[in-house]
Tab-separated table of C-alpha atoms (C1' of nucleotides) in Angstrom:
chain	number	residue	atom	x	y	z
A	1	MET	CA	114.907	95.708	96.880
A	2	THR	CA	112.440	96.601	94.211
A	3	ASN	CA	113.900	98.728	91.468
A	4	GLU	CA	111.145	100.877	89.976
A	5	THR	CA	113.040	101.401	86.746
A	6	ASP	CA	113.638	97.732	85.958
A	7	PRO	CA	111.888	97.024	82.637
A	8	ARG	CA	110.736	93.660	83.969
A	9	PHE	CA	109.099	95.435	86.868
A	10	ALA	CA	107.409	97.950	84.577
A	11	ARG	CA	106.229	95.213	82.229
A	12	SER	CA	104.603	93.240	85.026
A	13	ARG	CA	103.082	96.360	86.459
A	14	ASP	CA	101.517	97.356	83.159
A	15	ALA	CA	100.226	93.857	82.467
A	16	ILE	CA	98.659	93.740	85.930
A	17	LEU	CA	97.034	97.159	85.588
A	18	ASN	CA	95.661	96.281	82.158
A	19	ALA	CA	94.219	93.014	83.374
A	20	ALA	CA	92.696	94.729	86.404
A	21	ARG	CA	91.077	97.369	84.222
A	22	GLU	CA	89.688	94.741	81.868
A	23	LEU	CA	88.302	92.726	84.751
A	24	LEU	CA	86.686	95.796	86.261
A	25	LEU	CA	85.076	96.649	82.948
A	26	GLU	CA	83.894	93.123	82.197
A	27	SER	CA	82.842	91.820	85.585
A	28	GLY	CA	82.913	94.616	88.105
A	29	PRO	CA	85.142	95.548	91.046
A	30	THR	CA	84.659	92.220	92.832
A	31	ALA	CA	86.387	90.452	89.929
A	32	VAL	CA	89.641	92.287	90.617
A	33	THR	CA	91.284	89.584	92.772
A	34	HIS	CA	94.944	88.585	92.849
A	35	ALA	CA	94.182	85.216	91.260
A	36	GLN	CA	92.042	86.523	88.399
A	37	VAL	CA	94.414	89.380	87.654
A	38	ALA	CA	97.316	86.903	87.568
A	39	ASP	CA	95.443	84.589	85.195
A	40	ARG	CA	94.367	87.383	82.888
A	41	SER	CA	97.715	89.135	82.773
A	42	GLY	CA	99.816	85.984	82.411
A	43	VAL	CA	101.795	87.121	85.439
A	44	GLY	CA	102.435	84.844	88.400
A	45	ARG	CA	100.122	85.139	91.367
A	46	ALA	CA	103.022	85.914	93.691
A	47	THR	CA	104.042	88.774	91.420
A	48	VAL	CA	100.649	90.408	91.758
A	49	TYR	CA	101.065	90.201	95.540
A	50	ARG	CA	104.532	91.707	95.272
A	51	HIS	CA	103.222	94.711	93.345
A	52	TRP	CA	99.954	95.172	95.215
A	53	PRO	CA	99.574	93.267	98.501
A	54	GLN	CA	96.000	94.648	98.707
A	55	THR	CA	93.508	94.655	95.868
A	56	GLY	CA	92.044	98.010	96.902
A	57	PRO	CA	94.979	100.172	95.753
A	58	LEU	CA	95.269	98.035	92.627
A	59	LEU	CA	91.655	98.736	91.751
A	60	LEU	CA	92.233	102.407	92.445
A	61	GLU	CA	95.250	102.597	90.128
A	62	ALA	CA	93.533	100.538	87.466
A	63	MET	CA	90.630	102.984	87.510
A	64	ALA	CA	93.034	105.866	87.126
A	65	THR	CA	94.173	104.419	83.792
A	66	VAL	CA	90.735	105.080	82.339
A	67	PRO	CA	90.651	108.607	80.910
A	68	MET	CA	87.869	110.463	82.705
A	69	PRO	CA	86.134	113.489	81.251
A	70	PHE	CA	87.297	116.843	82.572
A	71	PHE	CA	86.612	120.413	81.642
A	72	ASP	CA	89.414	121.468	79.375
A	73	LYS	CA	90.921	124.921	79.458
A	74	PRO	CA	88.099	127.339	78.681
A	75	THR	CA	88.055	129.279	75.448
A	76	ALA	CA	85.841	132.135	74.352
A	77	PRO	CA	82.984	132.298	73.780
A	78	THR	CA	82.290	130.479	77.027
A	79	ARG	CA	78.880	129.267	75.952
A	80	GLU	CA	80.275	127.444	72.922
A	81	TRP	CA	83.133	126.041	74.971
A	82	LEU	CA	80.689	124.787	77.567
A	83	ARG	CA	78.474	123.220	74.945
A	84	ARG	CA	81.464	121.445	73.437
A	85	GLU	CA	82.715	120.213	76.805
A	86	LEU	CA	79.340	118.971	77.987
A	87	THR	CA	78.776	117.193	74.688
A	88	ALA	CA	82.152	115.526	75.080
A	89	ILE	CA	81.314	114.463	78.637
A	90	ALA	CA	77.964	113.086	77.478
A	91	ARG	CA	79.743	111.046	74.813
A	92	GLN	CA	82.274	109.794	77.362
A	93	LEU	CA	79.496	108.717	79.690
A	94	GLU	CA	78.192	106.430	76.983
A	95	LEU	CA	81.414	104.434	77.136
A	96	ASP	CA	81.182	101.320	79.281
A	97	ASP	CA	84.479	101.834	81.026
A	98	VAL	CA	83.801	105.429	81.965
A	99	ARG	CA	80.438	104.467	83.427
A	100	ALA	CA	82.054	101.548	85.231
A	101	VAL	CA	84.685	103.789	86.780
A	102	ALA	CA	82.254	106.538	87.710
A	103	THR	CA	79.708	104.295	89.416
A	104	THR	CA	82.377	102.163	91.079
A	105	LEU	CA	83.924	105.328	92.448
A	106	ALA	CA	80.618	106.618	93.785
A	107	ASN	CA	79.714	103.292	95.340
A	108	THR	CA	83.053	102.147	96.751
A	109	ALA	CA	83.786	105.598	98.151
A	110	LEU	CA	81.005	105.063	100.693
A	111	TRP	CA	83.107	102.479	102.571
A	112	ASP	CA	86.708	102.904	101.415
A	113	GLU	CA	88.409	106.112	102.440
A	114	ASN	CA	91.079	105.916	99.739
A	115	MET	CA	88.376	105.601	97.139
A	116	ASP	CA	86.558	108.472	98.814
A	117	ALA	CA	89.618	110.657	98.554
A	118	SER	CA	89.815	109.838	94.869
A	119	ARG	CA	86.154	110.728	94.437
A	120	ALA	CA	86.611	114.034	96.232
A	121	ARG	CA	89.630	114.920	94.108
A	122	PHE	CA	87.742	114.138	90.918
A	123	ALA	CA	84.667	116.083	91.968
A	124	SER	CA	86.568	119.153	92.994
A	125	ILE	CA	88.613	119.310	89.811
A	126	LEU	CA	85.409	119.385	87.802
A	127	ALA	CA	83.679	121.865	90.086
A	128	ASP	CA	86.708	124.161	90.327
A	129	ARG	CA	87.414	124.374	86.635
A	130	LEU	CA	83.811	125.063	85.748
A	131	ALA	CA	83.390	127.610	88.532
A	132	ILE	CA	86.474	129.522	87.427
A	133	ALA	CA	85.406	129.506	83.801
A	134	LEU	CA	81.943	130.768	84.655
A	135	ASP	CA	83.143	133.452	87.035
A	136	ASP	CA	85.475	134.685	84.314
A	137	ALA	CA	82.667	134.637	81.793
A	138	GLN	CA	80.522	136.667	84.134
A	139	ALA	CA	83.346	139.144	84.677
A	140	ARG	CA	83.537	139.528	80.907
A	141	GLY	CA	79.803	140.088	80.694
A	142	GLU	CA	79.070	136.899	78.799
A	143	ILE	CA	76.577	135.684	81.364
A	144	THR	CA	74.722	136.807	84.451
A	145	LEU	CA	74.726	133.780	86.733
A	146	THR	CA	71.490	132.905	88.499
A	147	LEU	CA	73.287	130.095	90.294
A	148	THR	CA	76.330	130.066	92.544
A	149	SER	CA	79.202	128.969	90.363
A	150	ARG	CA	79.775	126.131	92.871
A	151	ASN	CA	76.417	124.731	91.833
A	152	ALA	CA	77.244	124.770	88.145
A	153	ALA	CA	78.909	121.366	87.977
A	154	ALA	CA	75.983	119.612	89.618
A	155	MET	CA	73.527	121.494	87.407
A	156	THR	CA	75.268	120.593	84.158
A	157	ILE	CA	76.906	117.200	84.732
A	158	GLY	CA	74.204	115.930	87.073
A	159	PRO	CA	71.495	115.419	84.464
A	160	MET	CA	73.871	113.608	82.109
A	161	TYR	CA	75.256	111.487	84.913
A	162	TYR	CA	71.769	110.505	86.025
A	163	ARG	CA	70.701	109.858	82.474
A	164	SER	CA	73.597	107.525	81.749
A	165	THR	CA	73.913	105.681	85.079
A	166	ILE	CA	70.331	105.495	86.352
A	167	GLU	CA	68.209	105.827	83.229
A	168	ARG	CA	70.901	104.175	81.141
A	169	ALA	CA	70.123	106.120	77.984
A	170	PRO	CA	72.095	108.567	75.850
A	171	THR	CA	71.935	112.279	76.592
A	172	ASP	CA	70.261	114.338	73.880
A	173	SER	CA	71.334	117.846	73.045
A	174	ALA	CA	68.116	119.339	74.420
A	175	LEU	CA	69.145	118.257	77.898
A	176	ILE	CA	72.548	119.870	77.465
A	177	GLU	CA	71.027	123.110	76.179
A	178	ALA	CA	68.593	123.249	79.068
A	179	ALA	CA	71.413	122.758	81.562
A	180	ILE	CA	73.453	125.543	79.945
A	181	ALA	CA	70.462	127.865	79.965
A	182	ALA	CA	69.774	127.071	83.620
A	183	LEU	CA	73.109	128.546	84.690
A	184	GLY	CA	72.023	132.103	84.104
A	185	ALA	CA	71.144	134.691	81.488
A	186	TRP	CA	73.573	134.542	78.569
A	187	SER	CA	74.167	137.745	76.696
A	188	THR	CA	72.999	137.304	73.097
A	189	ASP	CA	75.486	138.887	70.767
B	1	MET	CA	58.577	71.484	101.665
B	2	THR	CA	58.939	75.089	102.673
B	3	ASN	CA	55.767	76.631	103.975
B	4	GLU	CA	55.783	80.345	103.312
B	5	THR	CA	53.299	81.035	106.103
B	6	ASP	CA	55.229	79.243	108.845
B	7	PRO	CA	56.055	81.898	111.477
B	8	ARG	CA	59.481	80.324	111.949
B	9	PHE	CA	60.137	80.782	108.257
B	10	ALA	CA	58.989	84.410	108.324
B	11	ARG	CA	61.077	85.117	111.412
B	12	SER	CA	64.243	83.778	109.824
B	13	ARG	CA	63.521	85.573	106.594
B	14	ASP	CA	63.084	88.910	108.330
B	15	ALA	CA	66.197	88.464	110.437
B	16	ILE	CA	68.211	87.600	107.343
B	17	LEU	CA	66.932	90.572	105.357
B	18	ASN	CA	67.626	92.945	108.222
B	19	ALA	CA	71.156	91.666	108.642
B	20	ALA	CA	71.780	91.888	104.906
B	21	ARG	CA	70.553	95.479	104.818
B	22	GLU	CA	72.737	96.423	107.775
B	23	LEU	CA	75.780	94.802	106.194
B	24	LEU	CA	75.180	96.589	102.921
B	25	LEU	CA	74.900	99.890	104.714
B	26	GLU	CA	77.942	99.362	106.921
B	27	SER	CA	80.373	97.597	104.641
B	28	GLY	CA	79.005	97.546	101.120
B	29	PRO	CA	77.563	94.890	98.827
B	30	THR	CA	80.609	92.600	99.082
B	31	ALA	CA	79.912	92.142	102.786
B	32	VAL	CA	76.592	90.472	102.064
B	33	THR	CA	77.843	86.856	102.233
B	34	HIS	CA	76.019	83.826	103.642
B	35	ALA	CA	78.449	83.556	106.542
B	36	GLN	CA	78.320	87.214	107.587
B	37	VAL	CA	74.559	87.405	107.237
B	38	ALA	CA	74.220	84.267	109.378
B	39	ASP	CA	76.499	85.701	112.070
B	40	ARG	CA	74.786	89.057	112.122
B	41	SER	CA	71.243	87.701	112.108
B	42	GLY	CA	71.837	84.923	114.637
B	43	VAL	CA	70.423	82.489	112.105
B	44	GLY	CA	72.236	79.282	111.143
B	45	ARG	CA	74.400	79.396	108.048
B	46	ALA	CA	72.448	76.530	106.484
B	47	THR	CA	69.231	78.473	106.984
B	48	VAL	CA	70.544	81.404	104.996
B	49	TYR	CA	71.377	79.000	102.163
B	50	ARG	CA	67.886	77.498	102.411
B	51	HIS	CA	66.245	80.891	102.017
B	52	TRP	CA	68.632	82.359	99.432
B	53	PRO	CA	70.993	79.894	97.725
B	54	GLN	CA	72.535	82.874	95.899
B	55	THR	CA	73.561	86.126	97.547
B	56	GLY	CA	72.514	88.188	94.520
B	57	PRO	CA	68.745	87.898	95.046
B	58	LEU	CA	69.258	88.373	98.781
B	59	LEU	CA	71.059	91.650	98.186
B	60	LEU	CA	68.321	92.681	95.784
B	61	GLU	CA	65.559	91.997	98.302
B	62	ALA	CA	67.510	93.612	101.115
B	63	MET	CA	67.864	96.744	99.024
B	64	ALA	CA	64.134	96.737	98.361
B	65	THR	CA	63.531	97.087	102.116
B	66	VAL	CA	65.100	100.535	102.062
B	67	PRO	CA	62.407	103.119	101.273
B	68	MET	CA	63.497	104.942	98.127
B	69	PRO	CA	62.286	108.406	97.182
B	70	PHE	CA	59.507	108.538	94.613
B	71	PHE	CA	57.295	111.259	93.254
B	72	ASP	CA	54.054	111.159	95.197
B	73	LYS	CA	50.701	111.778	93.606
B	74	PRO	CA	50.798	115.308	92.189
B	75	THR	CA	48.690	118.049	93.700
B	76	ALA	CA	47.992	121.571	92.459
B	77	PRO	CA	49.731	123.878	92.085
B	78	THR	CA	52.266	121.678	90.332
B	79	ARG	CA	55.182	123.988	91.003
B	80	GLU	CA	54.698	123.817	94.761
B	81	TRP	CA	54.189	120.060	94.617
B	82	LEU	CA	57.376	119.684	92.613
B	83	ARG	CA	59.336	121.855	95.012
B	84	ARG	CA	58.099	119.782	97.932
B	85	GLU	CA	58.896	116.486	96.236
B	86	LEU	CA	62.364	117.522	95.126
B	87	THR	CA	63.139	118.835	98.576
B	88	ALA	CA	62.035	115.508	100.014
B	89	ILE	CA	64.222	113.610	97.548
B	90	ALA	CA	67.176	115.839	98.390
B	91	ARG	CA	66.681	115.083	102.064
B	92	GLN	CA	66.408	111.354	101.344
B	93	LEU	CA	69.647	111.444	99.365
B	94	GLU	CA	71.422	112.676	102.468
B	95	LEU	CA	70.615	109.410	104.230
B	96	ASP	CA	73.423	106.882	104.155
B	97	ASP	CA	71.243	103.930	103.306
B	98	VAL	CA	69.494	105.644	100.426
B	99	ARG	CA	72.838	106.656	98.931
B	100	ALA	CA	74.169	103.146	99.476
B	101	VAL	CA	71.211	101.600	97.680
B	102	ALA	CA	71.237	104.096	94.833
B	103	THR	CA	74.936	103.807	94.042
B	104	THR	CA	74.974	100.042	94.536
B	105	LEU	CA	72.070	99.780	92.112
B	106	ALA	CA	73.816	101.938	89.509
B	107	ASN	CA	77.084	100.088	89.847
B	108	THR	CA	75.925	96.483	90.183
B	109	ALA	CA	73.415	96.905	87.362
B	110	LEU	CA	76.314	97.163	84.926
B	111	TRP	CA	77.090	93.446	85.339
B	112	ASP	CA	74.046	91.828	86.936
B	113	GLU	CA	70.941	91.695	84.797
B	114	ASN	CA	68.566	91.250	87.717
B	115	MET	CA	69.997	94.358	89.301
B	116	ASP	CA	69.711	96.094	85.966
B	117	ALA	CA	66.036	95.214	85.739
B	118	SER	CA	65.558	96.688	89.194
B	119	ARG	CA	67.379	99.849	88.155
B	120	ALA	CA	65.243	100.183	85.026
B	121	ARG	CA	62.037	99.730	87.004
B	122	PHE	CA	63.092	102.367	89.519
B	123	ALA	CA	64.147	104.838	86.841
B	124	SER	CA	60.993	104.491	84.811
B	125	ILE	CA	58.699	104.917	87.801
B	126	LEU	CA	60.361	108.245	88.568
B	127	ALA	CA	60.430	109.382	84.949
B	128	ASP	CA	56.847	108.302	84.272
B	129	ARG	CA	55.299	109.969	87.291
B	130	LEU	CA	57.086	113.235	86.718
B	131	ALA	CA	56.336	113.227	82.989
B	132	ILE	CA	52.629	112.666	83.603
B	133	ALA	CA	52.480	115.369	86.242
B	134	LEU	CA	54.222	117.885	83.994
B	135	ASP	CA	52.147	117.057	80.915
B	136	ASP	CA	49.026	117.574	83.008
B	137	ALA	CA	50.377	120.838	84.339
B	138	GLN	CA	51.063	122.018	80.819
B	139	ALA	CA	47.557	121.000	79.732
B	140	ARG	CA	46.203	123.135	82.566
B	141	GLY	CA	48.365	126.053	81.498
B	142	GLU	CA	50.565	126.041	84.596
B	143	ILE	CA	53.744	125.724	82.575
B	144	THR	CA	55.049	125.837	79.036
B	145	LEU	CA	57.681	123.116	78.869
B	146	THR	CA	60.944	123.913	77.128
B	147	LEU	CA	62.049	120.337	77.677
B	148	THR	CA	60.536	117.021	76.675
B	149	SER	CA	58.749	115.731	79.741
B	150	ARG	CA	60.913	112.573	79.419
B	151	ASN	CA	63.922	114.753	80.162
B	152	ALA	CA	62.415	116.227	83.297
B	153	ALA	CA	63.532	113.522	85.712
B	154	ALA	CA	67.163	113.758	84.631
B	155	MET	CA	67.014	117.547	84.746
B	156	THR	CA	65.616	117.702	88.277
B	157	ILE	CA	66.927	114.609	90.080
B	158	GLY	CA	70.237	114.531	88.225
B	159	PRO	CA	71.818	117.565	89.921
B	160	MET	CA	70.818	116.351	93.380
B	161	TYR	CA	72.000	112.836	92.650
B	162	TYR	CA	75.345	114.117	91.408
B	163	ARG	CA	75.639	116.465	94.346
B	164	SER	CA	75.052	113.742	96.914
B	165	THR	CA	76.913	110.826	95.332
B	166	ILE	CA	79.826	112.466	93.528
B	167	GLU	CA	80.292	115.773	95.325
B	168	ARG	CA	79.045	114.284	98.585
B	169	ALA	CA	77.461	117.484	99.829
B	170	PRO	CA	73.904	118.491	100.692
B	171	THR	CA	71.682	120.017	98.051
B	172	ASP	CA	70.761	123.646	98.660
B	173	SER	CA	67.422	125.106	97.678
B	174	ALA	CA	68.970	127.268	94.957
B	175	LEU	CA	69.863	124.134	93.021
B	176	ILE	CA	66.304	122.854	93.335
B	177	GLU	CA	64.853	126.172	92.216
B	178	ALA	CA	67.159	126.318	89.224
B	179	ALA	CA	66.161	122.805	88.199
B	180	ILE	CA	62.475	123.654	88.480
B	181	ALA	CA	62.963	126.819	86.444
B	182	ALA	CA	64.896	124.893	83.787
B	183	LEU	CA	61.859	122.773	82.954
B	184	GLY	CA	60.045	125.584	81.200
B	185	ALA	CA	58.220	128.858	81.677
B	186	TRP	CA	55.929	128.741	84.690
B	187	SER	CA	52.861	130.943	84.598
B	188	THR	CA	53.109	133.467	87.418
B	189	ASP	CA	49.749	133.843	89.116
C	1	DT	C1'	131.255	88.614	76.466
C	2	DG	C1'	130.852	87.314	81.222
C	3	DC	C1'	129.295	88.331	85.903
C	4	DA	C1'	126.387	89.847	89.709
C	5	DC	C1'	121.865	91.362	90.679
C	6	DT	C1'	117.050	90.977	91.170
C	7	DG	C1'	112.324	90.453	89.492
C	8	DC	C1'	109.834	86.565	88.091
C	9	DG	C1'	107.011	81.918	87.646
C	10	DA	C1'	105.969	77.866	89.766
C	11	DG	C1'	105.114	75.521	93.525
C	12	DT	C1'	104.105	74.492	98.580
C	13	DC	C1'	101.490	75.137	102.661
C	14	DA	C1'	98.292	76.413	106.382
C	15	DA	C1'	94.270	78.969	107.295
C	16	DA	C1'	89.946	80.575	106.033
C	17	DC	C1'	85.976	80.281	103.355
C	18	DT	C1'	82.153	77.982	100.411
C	19	DG	C1'	78.611	75.114	99.374
C	20	DT	C1'	76.311	70.746	100.614
C	21	DC	C1'	74.707	67.354	103.559
C	22	DT	C1'	73.055	64.913	107.875
C	23	DC	C1'	70.703	64.708	112.135
C	24	DA	C1'	68.590	65.743	116.502
C	25	DT	C1'	65.568	69.331	118.228
C	26	DA	C1'	61.766	72.127	119.045
C	27	DA	C1'	58.301	75.252	117.314
C	28	DG	C1'	53.862	75.031	115.168
C	29	DA	C1'	49.752	72.839	113.001
C	30	DT	C1'	45.934	69.598	113.492
D	1	DA	C1'	48.953	64.395	122.054
D	2	DT	C1'	50.969	63.646	117.644
D	3	DC	C1'	52.690	64.683	113.262
D	4	DT	C1'	55.040	68.025	110.379
D	5	DT	C1'	58.848	70.764	109.209
D	6	DA	C1'	62.017	74.754	109.757
D	7	DT	C1'	65.964	75.178	112.307
D	8	DG	C1'	70.961	75.065	114.478
D	9	DA	C1'	74.961	72.593	114.917
D	10	DG	C1'	78.288	70.359	112.908
D	11	DA	C1'	80.839	67.380	109.482
D	12	DC	C1'	82.789	67.377	105.088
D	13	DA	C1'	85.303	68.119	100.558
D	14	DG	C1'	86.676	71.545	97.470
D	15	DT	C1'	88.247	76.052	96.707
D	16	DT	C1'	90.405	80.452	97.736
D	17	DT	C1'	93.593	83.343	100.244
D	18	DG	C1'	97.863	85.083	101.776
D	19	DA	C1'	102.647	84.038	102.868
D	20	DC	C1'	106.520	81.650	102.022
D	21	DT	C1'	110.197	79.192	99.140
D	22	DC	C1'	113.506	78.266	95.219
D	23	DG	C1'	115.532	77.860	90.678
D	24	DC	C1'	115.494	80.581	86.549
D	25	DA	C1'	116.191	84.194	83.368
D	26	DG	C1'	116.117	89.077	81.949
D	27	DT	C1'	118.980	93.160	82.898
D	28	DG	C1'	122.795	96.424	83.898
D	29	DC	C1'	127.568	96.873	84.237
D	30	DA	C1'	132.419	95.974	83.579
DNA sequence: TGCACTGCGAGTCAAACTGTCTCATAAGAT
DNA sequence: ATCTTATGAGACAGTTTGACTCGCAGTGCA
């Protein structure tokens, strides 16, 4: 049967995933078909079927190859860390492929349960990491939260996400600062 | 040729649009094909082609039949009006069809310029209305904005949009209050 | 180096789907 | 009552889809 370690297998797999990612970025999720992926990757059509009999999982794995913005391990002071992270996320959201993956995830998840699981995983990683960082910061007296820490992700990423996907414009630093300030009262020292 | 006022024409058109909207809601934008719309609407396949030779414009018009949340005409006091409007938008975002239209718009707009024009129109209506209302409120001394009024839509709708489309959970009132507070310093009288 | 293994490309094939056209019908206008 | 015209049904070629073959060649092992 299929040997996962065979270099030929790995080569085809990579070529297919690359082509799928390119197609998603250039023409959207509907362009990720067996035929188009085969053409683009130079791999035979039958080979694409062998690796991914359904295009859904292929699209899912292709999306996973795009590095998505996450909250890195928090450092002190939390406010500076948060500012850095949010700025990085804002910059990421200006990249075409990140926007493509994010909006495809949000949209496809409404009808595809595998995609929905992926969305949920992504959302909870972001929410968890930020909540932990903020709870720690509060414990250290850096901030007095006016918001549940579970609301922090929506409050900070939400505006940037809306700005880049609906308003389709870059996020300015004023928006980031306002979001940081909205989390609670930061101690000024 | 085609007579726009012919009741037969209007009947078919309505049936087609309804079927397209239902298909979008149930199975996503890829389900809006001539064949499926014809089946669902009970209209002949040729008739669907006669009305909309391309499925793109059909999807666009079908989406326009879903009532999307907008900022209504502002009333005083602005803070109460804003709270009411945001609460209404949050409730709208919990409806499946509104979420389907919003995320389909954001996603499809990345590759379809007609969809992108629709997205831009929608975004600027929201941003304009809110900006005008807030500038007026500031002129009347109700608030001192800490944010450009152009940033207000992203700051207020963004968190709710992220919450409903990425985190897939209802918006609580604390999130709305925090967003309102983040706009600036409200006069307390 | 030579051999056995197995993933691969190319091709075939039926089924389904797409887009276009024709034609008889009946709903609607006059 | 008669003319107009949107419609449904169906035919049709061209394309796409998904499932197979088969000979070939890259790979691991002796």
